[in-house]
């Protein structure tokens, strides 16, 4: 597994994007308007990026870490064998498939298999 992104829930998208682009030199990759909020994907140097979500549905702070996997079903099976509780079994998404587990601290770990 490779870390692909960290998802943070933000209070002010404009202020957050300005900080990450002007202060930390990330670039805006994509912006999505979604029901009840907005998502901005940011790219930095290297493989991992940042996903910012502005939505009243979540509390501000770190929401999840996204991991790229080659075979999502195989990874979920391995994690189940190790006693990991699977919070979301693999489901189809716009980019492929995703599943979710929660670490001992309540942080979401999202597994993503890109097929598109």
Backbone as a chain_set.jsonl record, in Angstrom:
{"seq": "XXXXXXXXXXXXXXXXXXXXXXXXXXXXXXXXXXXXXXXXXXXXXXXXXXXXXXXXXXXXXXXXXXXXXXXXXXXXXXXXXXXXXXXXXXXXXXXXXXXXXXXXXXXXXXXXXXXX", "coords": {"N": [[0.839, -1.182, 0.0], [0.419, 2.252, -0.701], [0.647, 5.519, 0.571], [-1.635, 7.819, -0.59], [-3.144, 10.14, -0.254], [-4.11, 12.652, 2.168], [-7.034, 13.422, 3.89], [-8.628, 16.328, 4.849], [-10.957, 18.051, 6.831], [-12.196, 21.231, 6.428], [-12.841, 24.593, 7.599], [-12.973, 26.907, 6.054], [-12.76, 27.001, 2.783], [-11.53, 28.662, 0.811], [-9.573, 30.117, 2.278], [-8.053, 27.957, 3.207], [-7.131, 26.724, 0.819], [-5.592, 28.821, -0.168], [-3.57, 28.907, 1.828], [-2.33, 26.33, 1.523], [-1.494, 26.451, -1.15], [-0.076, 28.916, -1.509], [1.629, 29.09, 0.724], [2.653, 26.501, 1.257], [3.249, 25.563, -1.244], [1.671, 23.745, -2.768], [-0.292, 22.605, -5.574], [-3.429, 23.261, -7.158], [-5.348, 20.604, -8.179], [-7.912, 19.445, -8.827], [-11.325, 20.568, -8.512], [-14.372, 20.1, -6.883], [-17.843, 20.566, -6.69], [-20.046, 19.45, -4.348], [-23.036, 17.931, -3.002], [-23.957, 19.877, -0.287], [-21.394, 20.872, 0.145], [-17.869, 21.329, -0.725], [-15.071, 20.088, -2.545], [-11.577, 20.088, -2.776], [-8.788, 19.026, -4.523], [-5.371, 18.727, -3.987], [-2.056, 18.824, -5.254], [1.26, 17.917, -4.392], [4.862, 17.816, -4.171], [6.117, 14.652, -5.133], [4.37, 11.556, -4.457], [2.068, 11.642, -2.805], [-0.929, 13.528, -2.013], [-3.248, 16.151, -1.015], [-6.555, 16.216, 0.151], [-9.06, 18.477, 0.477], [-11.983, 19.134, 2.261], [-14.873, 21.0, 2.514], [-17.534, 21.131, 4.53], [-20.523, 21.098, 6.381], [-21.251, 18.731, 7.451], [-19.263, 17.34, 8.734], [-16.786, 17.315, 11.367], [-14.162, 19.727, 11.808], [-10.825, 18.946, 10.896], [-8.367, 16.238, 10.693], [-9.534, 13.754, 8.597], [-9.225, 11.382, 7.061], [-6.826, 8.972, 5.798], [-5.715, 8.202, 2.643], [-5.061, 5.262, 0.827], [-3.387, 3.79, -1.876], [-4.047, 0.755, -3.518], [-3.267, -2.357, -5.14], [-4.989, -4.562, -5.521], [-8.02, -4.488, -4.32], [-9.843, -6.282, -3.124], [-8.201, -8.388, -2.317], [-6.542, -7.043, -0.464], [-8.442, -6.261, 1.485], [-9.274, -8.766, 2.355], [-6.849, -9.725, 3.501], [-6.58, -7.867, 5.603], [-8.883, -8.429, 7.114], [-8.247, -11.035, 7.923], [-6.242, -10.426, 9.694], [-7.649, -9.461, 11.768], [-8.737, -6.95, 11.537], [-11.322, -4.581, 11.636], [-13.61, -4.084, 9.128], [-14.922, -1.213, 8.001], [-16.248, -0.347, 5.751], [-17.065, -2.306, 3.16], [-15.607, -3.215, -0.057], [-16.614, -0.932, -2.563], [-17.892, 0.377, -5.657], [-16.537, 3.282, -7.212], [-16.064, 6.601, -8.663], [-13.451, 6.492, -9.564], [-12.667, 3.888, -9.436], [-12.502, 1.44, -7.142], [-13.318, 1.428, -3.637], [-12.629, 0.924, -0.138], [-13.036, 0.94, 3.447], [-11.347, 1.169, 6.53], [-10.973, 1.545, 10.096], [-8.613, 3.02, 12.19], [-7.041, 2.313, 15.457], [-7.312, 4.784, 16.705], [-9.505, 6.009, 15.715], [-9.19, 7.112, 13.209], [-9.956, 7.247, 9.811], [-9.018, 4.903, 7.368], [-8.732, 4.814, 4.068], [-8.962, 2.627, 1.449], [-8.019, 2.496, -1.896], [-8.553, 1.326, -5.102], [-7.47, 2.08, -8.17], [-9.035, 2.048, -11.216], [-9.783, 3.492, -13.306]], "CA": [[0.0, 0.0, 0.0], [1.121, 3.535, -0.724], [-0.19, 6.656, 0.955], [-1.951, 8.639, -1.762], [-3.628, 11.462, 0.145], [-4.703, 12.875, 3.482], [-8.253, 14.215, 3.766], [-8.87, 17.216, 5.974], [-12.185, 18.825, 6.807], [-11.804, 22.614, 6.684], [-13.917, 25.559, 7.842], [-12.985, 27.938, 5.017], [-12.019, 26.43, 1.655], [-10.691, 29.677, 0.17], [-8.425, 30.356, 3.157], [-7.236, 26.742, 3.25], [-6.449, 26.577, -0.474], [-4.56, 29.863, -0.206], [-2.466, 28.469, 2.684], [-1.611, 25.191, 0.95], [-0.852, 26.795, -2.419], [0.874, 30.026, -1.392], [2.598, 28.876, 1.797], [3.284, 25.177, 1.169], [3.553, 25.309, -2.655], [0.859, 22.739, -3.441], [-1.061, 23.129, -6.703], [-4.795, 22.756, -7.241], [-5.504, 19.606, -9.231], [-9.316, 19.407, -9.218], [-12.285, 21.136, -7.568], [-15.7, 19.523, -7.07], [-18.962, 20.983, -5.861], [-20.832, 18.284, -3.971], [-24.155, 18.334, -2.146], [-23.59, 20.297, 1.059], [-20.005, 21.26, 0.339], [-16.924, 21.487, -1.819], [-13.842, 19.297, -2.401], [-10.437, 20.534, -3.569], [-7.65, 18.112, -4.503], [-4.112, 19.449, -4.131], [-0.872, 18.015, -5.511], [2.547, 18.41, -3.925], [5.972, 17.033, -4.702], [6.029, 13.248, -4.761], [3.191, 10.758, -4.784], [0.897, 11.939, -1.976], [-1.568, 14.833, -2.118], [-4.166, 16.528, 0.06], [-7.944, 16.441, -0.227], [-9.734, 19.372, 1.418], [-13.443, 19.088, 2.169], [-15.613, 21.982, 3.311], [-18.893, 20.616, 4.686], [-21.047, 21.143, 7.747], [-21.569, 17.363, 7.877], [-18.116, 16.769, 9.433], [-16.01, 18.205, 12.233], [-12.894, 20.158, 11.247], [-9.648, 18.183, 11.297], [-7.975, 15.104, 9.857], [-10.642, 12.827, 8.43], [-8.777, 10.073, 6.608], [-5.615, 8.773, 5.005], [-6.044, 7.355, 1.494], [-3.997, 4.353, 0.415], [-3.559, 3.098, -3.148], [-3.802, -0.685, -3.475], [-3.348, -3.009, -6.446], [-6.167, -5.441, -5.55], [-8.743, -4.106, -3.109], [-10.426, -7.459, -2.478], [-7.088, -9.091, -1.663], [-6.139, -6.258, 0.704], [-9.494, -6.355, 2.499], [-9.193, -10.132, 2.894], [-5.672, -9.763, 4.387], [-6.877, -7.088, 6.803], [-9.847, -9.201, 7.898], [-7.499, -12.149, 8.527], [-5.448, -9.862, 10.787], [-8.567, -9.008, 12.801], [-9.134, -5.559, 11.316], [-12.741, -4.38, 11.344], [-13.831, -3.39, 7.866], [-16.049, -0.294, 8.191], [-16.943, -0.284, 4.474], [-16.585, -3.303, 2.194], [-15.346, -2.577, -1.352], [-17.706, -0.396, -3.376], [-17.445, 1.052, -6.868], [-16.495, 4.744, -7.16], [-15.755, 7.227, -9.951], [-12.088, 6.176, -9.989], [-12.424, 2.451, -9.34], [-13.148, 0.839, -5.971], [-12.787, 1.853, -2.353], [-13.08, 0.287, 1.095], [-12.585, 1.778, 4.566], [-11.13, 0.62, 7.863], [-10.735, 2.601, 11.078], [-7.495, 2.642, 13.053], [-7.4, 2.342, 16.877], [-7.556, 6.156, 17.149], [-10.695, 6.522, 15.046], [-8.852, 7.705, 11.911], [-10.367, 6.43, 8.668], [-8.027, 4.517, 6.359], [-9.495, 4.516, 2.856], [-8.209, 1.869, 0.454], [-8.525, 2.829, -3.223], [-7.986, 0.656, -6.268], [-7.78, 2.891, -9.336], [-9.222, 1.297, -12.455], [-10.101, 4.482, -14.36]], "C": [[0.883, 1.244, 0.0], [0.156, 4.616, -0.268], [-0.381, 7.525, -0.282], [-2.393, 10.039, -1.372], [-4.042, 11.456, 1.607], [-5.924, 13.761, 3.247], [-8.441, 15.029, 5.029], [-10.185, 17.946, 5.763], [-11.81, 20.246, 7.233], [-13.034, 23.493, 6.889], [-14.083, 26.545, 6.695], [-12.117, 27.452, 3.861], [-11.062, 27.439, 1.035], [-9.426, 29.934, 0.984], [-7.493, 29.147, 3.173], [-6.467, 26.542, 1.952], [-5.333, 27.602, -0.59], [-3.344, 29.448, 0.62], [-1.659, 27.361, 2.008], [-0.919, 25.519, -0.369], [0.222, 27.87, -2.262], [1.953, 29.783, -0.346], [3.362, 27.574, 1.621], [3.545, 24.717, -0.257], [2.842, 24.11, -3.281], [0.174, 23.406, -4.623], [-2.453, 22.504, -6.688], [-4.882, 21.818, -8.435], [-6.944, 19.598, -9.75], [-10.173, 20.031, -8.118], [-13.651, 20.556, -7.913], [-16.689, 20.209, -6.151], [-19.787, 19.73, -5.607], [-21.993, 18.741, -3.103], [-23.679, 18.67, -0.733], [-22.145, 20.696, 1.244], [-19.19, 21.347, -0.932], [-15.693, 20.645, -1.515], [-12.784, 19.907, -3.303], [-9.314, 19.521, -3.395], [-6.392, 18.904, -4.815], [-2.97, 18.469, -4.364], [0.358, 18.708, -4.957], [3.65, 17.642, -4.618], [5.811, 15.589, -4.251], [4.671, 12.659, -5.086], [1.94, 11.213, -4.047], [0.39, 13.365, -2.173], [-2.47, 15.083, -0.926], [-5.549, 16.719, -0.547], [-8.56, 17.306, 0.864], [-11.23, 19.278, 1.186], [-14.014, 20.164, 3.08], [-17.061, 21.508, 3.338], [-19.301, 20.693, 6.145], [-21.333, 19.747, 8.3], [-20.454, 16.732, 8.714], [-17.481, 17.801, 10.35], [-14.68, 18.534, 11.564], [-11.759, 19.285, 11.779], [-9.329, 17.079, 10.317], [-9.129, 14.123, 9.799], [-10.147, 11.436, 8.033], [-7.42, 10.155, 5.928], [-6.009, 7.833, 3.878], [-4.84, 6.55, 1.062], [-4.331, 3.742, -0.937], [-3.219, 1.629, -2.961], [-3.958, -1.251, -4.877], [-4.635, -3.816, -6.579], [-6.939, -5.238, -4.25], [-9.332, -5.308, -2.379], [-9.371, -8.259, -1.732], [-6.654, -8.355, -0.391], [-7.165, -6.357, 1.83], [-9.461, -7.74, 3.154], [-8.022, -10.265, 3.871], [-5.959, -9.039, 5.703], [-7.883, -7.805, 7.7], [-9.169, -10.362, 8.619], [-6.67, -11.681, 9.716], [-6.327, -9.285, 11.897], [-9.031, -7.578, 12.67], [-10.62, -5.494, 10.994], [-12.871, -3.558, 10.07], [-15.09, -2.531, 8.025], [-16.881, -0.159, 6.921], [-16.299, -1.301, 3.55], [-16.385, -2.614, 0.845], [-16.623, -2.182, -2.099], [-17.113, 0.313, -4.585], [-17.533, 2.56, -6.686], [-16.207, 5.285, -8.555], [-14.379, 6.83, -10.467], [-11.779, 4.694, -9.967], [-13.224, 1.844, -8.208], [-12.52, 1.385, -4.707], [-13.37, 0.998, -1.246], [-12.548, 1.155, 2.224], [-12.452, 0.944, 5.824], [-10.868, 1.788, 8.8], [-9.609, 2.138, 11.989], [-7.897, 2.75, 14.526], [-7.715, 3.728, 17.43], [-8.796, 6.777, 16.515], [-10.426, 7.185, 13.714], [-9.268, 6.733, 10.807], [-9.177, 6.167, 7.759], [-8.833, 4.06, 5.156], [-8.567, 3.818, 1.869], [-8.84, 2.149, -0.904], [-7.786, 2.017, -4.272], [-8.426, 1.442, -7.49], [-7.887, 1.989, -10.558], [-9.549, 2.228, -13.612], [-9.167, 5.657, -14.231]], "O": [[1.946, 1.276, 0.62], [-1.008, 4.632, -0.668], [0.586, 7.916, -0.936], [-2.071, 11.012, -2.054], [-4.291, 10.407, 2.202], [-5.856, 14.733, 2.495], [-8.419, 14.496, 6.139], [-10.489, 18.402, 4.661], [-11.183, 20.441, 8.274], [-14.125, 23.178, 6.414], [-15.198, 26.971, 6.394], [-10.889, 27.486, 3.942], [-9.908, 27.111, 0.761], [-8.327, 29.963, 0.43], [-6.273, 29.305, 3.154], [-5.278, 26.224, 1.98], [-4.242, 27.281, -1.062], [-2.209, 29.613, 0.172], [-0.434, 27.447, 1.932], [0.122, 24.941, -0.683], [1.311, 27.745, -2.823], [3.086, 30.232, -0.519], [4.578, 27.535, 1.811], [4.014, 23.599, -0.466], [3.358, 23.517, -4.229], [0.069, 24.631, -4.673], [-2.63, 21.363, -6.26], [-4.535, 22.187, -9.557], [-7.178, 19.727, -10.952], [-9.799, 20.026, -6.946], [-14.045, 20.52, -9.079], [-16.411, 20.411, -4.969], [-20.178, 19.034, -6.544], [-21.941, 19.826, -2.525], [-23.068, 17.835, -0.065], [-21.692, 20.849, 2.379], [-19.717, 21.426, -2.042], [-15.311, 20.502, -0.353], [-13.055, 20.21, -4.465], [-8.929, 19.193, -2.273], [-6.347, 19.66, -5.785], [-2.921, 17.408, -3.743], [0.488, 19.929, -5.04], [3.39, 16.891, -5.558], [5.412, 15.331, -3.115], [3.92, 13.203, -5.895], [0.85, 11.173, -4.616], [1.16, 14.283, -2.457], [-2.462, 14.33, 0.048], [-5.696, 17.307, -1.619], [-8.583, 16.921, 2.033], [-11.692, 19.336, 0.046], [-13.684, 20.232, 4.264], [-17.735, 21.485, 2.309], [-18.51, 20.386, 7.038], [-21.626, 19.598, 9.486], [-20.672, 15.696, 9.341], [-17.618, 19.006, 10.139], [-14.132, 17.71, 10.832], [-11.734, 18.93, 12.958], [-9.934, 16.983, 9.249], [-9.647, 13.706, 10.835], [-10.587, 10.431, 8.592], [-6.94, 11.222, 5.546], [-6.582, 6.773, 4.132], [-3.735, 7.079, 0.942], [-5.434, 3.232, -1.131], [-2.222, 1.293, -2.321], [-4.688, -0.701, -5.701], [-5.298, -3.77, -7.615], [-6.552, -5.758, -3.203], [-9.322, -5.351, -1.149], [-9.625, -8.752, -0.633], [-6.426, -8.983, 0.643], [-6.8, -6.519, 2.994], [-9.607, -7.859, 4.37], [-8.175, -10.848, 4.945], [-5.625, -9.533, 6.78], [-7.742, -7.786, 8.923], [-9.472, -10.644, 9.778], [-6.421, -12.452, 10.642], [-5.822, -8.692, 12.851], [-9.652, -7.04, 13.586], [-11.117, -6.266, 10.174], [-12.306, -2.471, 9.957], [-16.192, -3.06, 8.166], [-18.08, 0.112, 6.99], [-15.126, -1.176, 3.198], [-16.935, -1.536, 0.622], [-17.56, -2.967, -2.245], [-15.978, 0.789, -4.546], [-18.48, 3.065, -6.083], [-16.115, 4.521, -9.516], [-14.154, 6.828, -11.677], [-10.719, 4.283, -10.44], [-14.448, 1.737, -8.278], [-11.347, 1.758, -4.691], [-14.45, 0.422, -1.383], [-11.698, 2.016, 1.993], [-13.314, 0.127, 6.147], [-10.573, 2.896, 8.351], [-9.63, 1.018, 12.5], [-8.991, 3.231, 14.822], [-8.315, 3.847, 18.498], [-9.098, 7.946, 16.755], [-11.337, 7.77, 13.129], [-8.965, 5.542, 10.87], [-8.423, 7.079, 7.42], [-9.53, 3.047, 5.211], [-7.519, 4.349, 1.5], [-10.058, 2.054, -1.053], [-6.556, 2.018, -4.328], [-9.613, 1.475, -7.817], [-6.953, 1.26, -10.891], [-9.587, 1.802, -14.767], [-9.255, 6.604, -15.013]]}, "num_chains": 1, "name": "protein.A"}
